[in-house]
């Protein structure tokens, strides 16, 4: 099954490269946004998992990380505080908070 899904994804990407004129300039941004959305989704799944525990430390840590990732994902691009380095700063910010989550989770 996974081989078939991989083949479909590769055919779809090939089709995009052939038919989407802005693929080379737009694909990275779209892929990065989707990746961070799914990473935040994974963290939120951990928040839900720890919802009913007596010790709420992990719930609070995961909630804070998810909230800060969402907040940064909204504020950094809208304020463009880093000027021409906004995309780099946003990706570094998101990766840093995911690294915090990953470290705490393991």
PDB file of N, CA, C and O in Angstrom, residues 1 4 13 19 23 28 37 40-43 46 52 55-56 70 73 75-76 78 80-81 83 87 92:
ATOM      1  N   UNK A   1       0.825  -1.203   0.000  1.00  0.00           N
ATOM      2  CA  UNK A   1       0.000   0.000   0.000  1.00  0.00           C
ATOM      3  C   UNK A   1       0.863   1.259   0.000  1.00  0.00           C
ATOM      4  O   UNK A   1       0.584   2.195  -0.718  1.00  0.00           O
ATOM      5  N   UNK A   4       2.347   2.089  -3.334  1.00  0.00           N
ATOM      6  CA  UNK A   4       1.377   2.697  -4.246  1.00  0.00           C
ATOM      7  C   UNK A   4       1.182   4.180  -3.926  1.00  0.00           C
ATOM      8  O   UNK A   4       1.111   5.020  -4.835  1.00  0.00           O
ATOM      9  N   UNK A  13       3.765  14.980  -8.130  1.00  0.00           N
ATOM     10  CA  UNK A  13       4.834  15.994  -8.118  1.00  0.00           C
ATOM     11  C   UNK A  13       5.388  16.187  -9.524  1.00  0.00           C
ATOM     12  O   UNK A  13       5.623  17.326  -9.954  1.00  0.00           O
ATOM     13  N   UNK A  19       3.378  21.170 -15.170  1.00  0.00           N
ATOM     14  CA  UNK A  19       2.213  22.005 -15.488  1.00  0.00           C
ATOM     15  C   UNK A  19       2.059  23.267 -14.652  1.00  0.00           C
ATOM     16  O   UNK A  19       1.193  24.086 -14.947  1.00  0.00           O
ATOM     17  N   UNK A  23       6.188  26.490  -9.957  1.00  0.00           N
ATOM     18  CA  UNK A  23       6.555  25.403  -9.043  1.00  0.00           C
ATOM     19  C   UNK A  23       7.883  25.669  -8.347  1.00  0.00           C
ATOM     20  O   UNK A  23       7.999  25.521  -7.129  1.00  0.00           O
ATOM     21  N   UNK A  28       8.423  25.351  -2.233  1.00  0.00           N
ATOM     22  CA  UNK A  28       9.076  25.283  -0.931  1.00  0.00           C
ATOM     23  C   UNK A  28       8.200  25.916   0.151  1.00  0.00           C
ATOM     24  O   UNK A  28       8.040  25.350   1.236  1.00  0.00           O
ATOM     25  N   UNK A  37       2.277  22.879   9.877  1.00  0.00           N
ATOM     26  CA  UNK A  37       0.889  22.618  10.291  1.00  0.00           C
ATOM     27  C   UNK A  37       0.773  21.196  10.845  1.00  0.00           C
ATOM     28  O   UNK A  37       0.169  20.976  11.899  1.00  0.00           O
ATOM     29  N   UNK A  40       2.576  20.971  14.281  1.00  0.00           N
ATOM     30  CA  UNK A  40       1.727  21.524  15.347  1.00  0.00           C
ATOM     31  C   UNK A  40       0.581  20.561  15.639  1.00  0.00           C
ATOM     32  O   UNK A  40       0.213  20.359  16.804  1.00  0.00           O
ATOM     33  N   UNK A  41       0.041  19.939  14.612  1.00  0.00           N
ATOM     34  CA  UNK A  41      -1.013  18.940  14.820  1.00  0.00           C
ATOM     35  C   UNK A  41      -0.538  17.780  15.677  1.00  0.00           C
ATOM     36  O   UNK A  41      -1.263  17.290  16.543  1.00  0.00           O
ATOM     37  N   UNK A  42       0.705  17.336  15.464  1.00  0.00           N
ATOM     38  CA  UNK A  42       1.266  16.255  16.277  1.00  0.00           C
ATOM     39  C   UNK A  42       1.415  16.688  17.729  1.00  0.00           C
ATOM     40  O   UNK A  42       1.138  15.914  18.655  1.00  0.00           O
ATOM     41  N   UNK A  43       1.823  17.927  17.941  1.00  0.00           N
ATOM     42  CA  UNK A  43       1.966  18.429  19.308  1.00  0.00           C
ATOM     43  C   UNK A  43       0.603  18.552  19.969  1.00  0.00           C
ATOM     44  O   UNK A  43       0.432  18.197  21.143  1.00  0.00           O
ATOM     45  N   UNK A  46      -0.520  15.375  21.333  1.00  0.00           N
ATOM     46  CA  UNK A  46       0.083  15.103  22.642  1.00  0.00           C
ATOM     47  C   UNK A  46      -0.634  15.889  23.740  1.00  0.00           C
ATOM     48  O   UNK A  46      -0.806  15.388  24.853  1.00  0.00           O
ATOM     49  N   UNK A  52      -6.136  14.577  30.693  1.00  0.00           N
ATOM     50  CA  UNK A  52      -6.738  14.127  31.946  1.00  0.00           C
ATOM     51  C   UNK A  52      -5.747  13.608  32.980  1.00  0.00           C
ATOM     52  O   UNK A  52      -6.160  12.981  33.952  1.00  0.00           O
ATOM     53  N   UNK A  55      -0.822  14.912  36.855  1.00  0.00           N
ATOM     54  CA  UNK A  55       0.321  15.809  36.744  1.00  0.00           C
ATOM     55  C   UNK A  55       0.195  16.572  35.418  1.00  0.00           C
ATOM     56  O   UNK A  55       0.406  16.012  34.361  1.00  0.00           O
ATOM     57  N   UNK A  56      -0.148  17.820  35.485  1.00  0.00           N
ATOM     58  CA  UNK A  56      -0.424  18.611  34.286  1.00  0.00           C
ATOM     59  C   UNK A  56       0.826  19.264  33.689  1.00  0.00           C
ATOM     60  O   UNK A  56       0.722  20.091  32.801  1.00  0.00           O
ATOM     61  N   UNK A  70       2.113  28.414  16.927  1.00  0.00           N
ATOM     62  CA  UNK A  70       0.998  29.028  16.198  1.00  0.00           C
ATOM     63  C   UNK A  70       1.128  30.549  16.206  1.00  0.00           C
ATOM     64  O   UNK A  70       0.974  31.207  15.176  1.00  0.00           O
ATOM     65  N   UNK A  73       3.867  31.619  13.955  1.00  0.00           N
ATOM     66  CA  UNK A  73       3.457  31.402  12.573  1.00  0.00           C
ATOM     67  C   UNK A  73       2.518  32.476  12.058  1.00  0.00           C
ATOM     68  O   UNK A  73       2.417  32.692  10.855  1.00  0.00           O
ATOM     69  N   UNK A  75       2.388  35.851  13.725  1.00  0.00           N
ATOM     70  CA  UNK A  75       2.978  37.170  13.928  1.00  0.00           C
ATOM     71  C   UNK A  75       4.210  37.460  13.073  1.00  0.00           C
ATOM     72  O   UNK A  75       4.361  38.575  12.570  1.00  0.00           O
ATOM     73  N   UNK A  76       5.085  36.487  12.914  1.00  0.00           N
ATOM     74  CA  UNK A  76       6.322  36.756  12.166  1.00  0.00           C
ATOM     75  C   UNK A  76       6.051  37.138  10.715  1.00  0.00           C
ATOM     76  O   UNK A  76       6.572  38.143  10.237  1.00  0.00           O
ATOM     77  N   UNK A  78       3.172  38.309   9.412  1.00  0.00           N
ATOM     78  CA  UNK A  78       2.323  39.504   9.286  1.00  0.00           C
ATOM     79  C   UNK A  78       3.067  40.780   9.658  1.00  0.00           C
ATOM     80  O   UNK A  78       2.837  41.818   9.048  1.00  0.00           O
ATOM     81  N   UNK A  80       6.433  41.036   9.547  1.00  0.00           N
ATOM     82  CA  UNK A  80       7.660  41.068   8.736  1.00  0.00           C
ATOM     83  C   UNK A  80       8.791  41.768   9.490  1.00  0.00           C
ATOM     84  O   UNK A  80       9.567  42.536   8.925  1.00  0.00           O
ATOM     85  N   UNK A  81       8.873  41.464  10.780  1.00  0.00           N
ATOM     86  CA  UNK A  81       9.837  42.106  11.663  1.00  0.00           C
ATOM     87  C   UNK A  81      11.286  41.831  11.250  1.00  0.00           C
ATOM     88  O   UNK A  81      12.181  42.624  11.529  1.00  0.00           O
ATOM     89  N   UNK A  83      12.318  41.625   8.122  1.00  0.00           N
ATOM     90  CA  UNK A  83      12.549  42.165   6.784  1.00  0.00           C
ATOM     91  C   UNK A  83      12.677  41.078   5.733  1.00  0.00           C
ATOM     92  O   UNK A  83      11.834  40.192   5.631  1.00  0.00           O
ATOM     93  N   UNK A  87      11.280  34.735   6.094  1.00  0.00           N
ATOM     94  CA  UNK A  87      11.051  33.308   5.879  1.00  0.00           C
ATOM     95  C   UNK A  87      12.076  32.490   6.654  1.00  0.00           C
ATOM     96  O   UNK A  87      11.721  31.526   7.338  1.00  0.00           O
ATOM     97  N   UNK A  92      13.351  29.067  11.245  1.00  0.00           N
ATOM     98  CA  UNK A  92      14.246  28.817  12.387  1.00  0.00           C
ATOM     99  C   UNK A  92      13.455  28.813  13.693  1.00  0.00           C
ATOM    100  O   UNK A  92      13.687  27.967  14.566  1.00  0.00           O
TER     101      UNK A  92
END
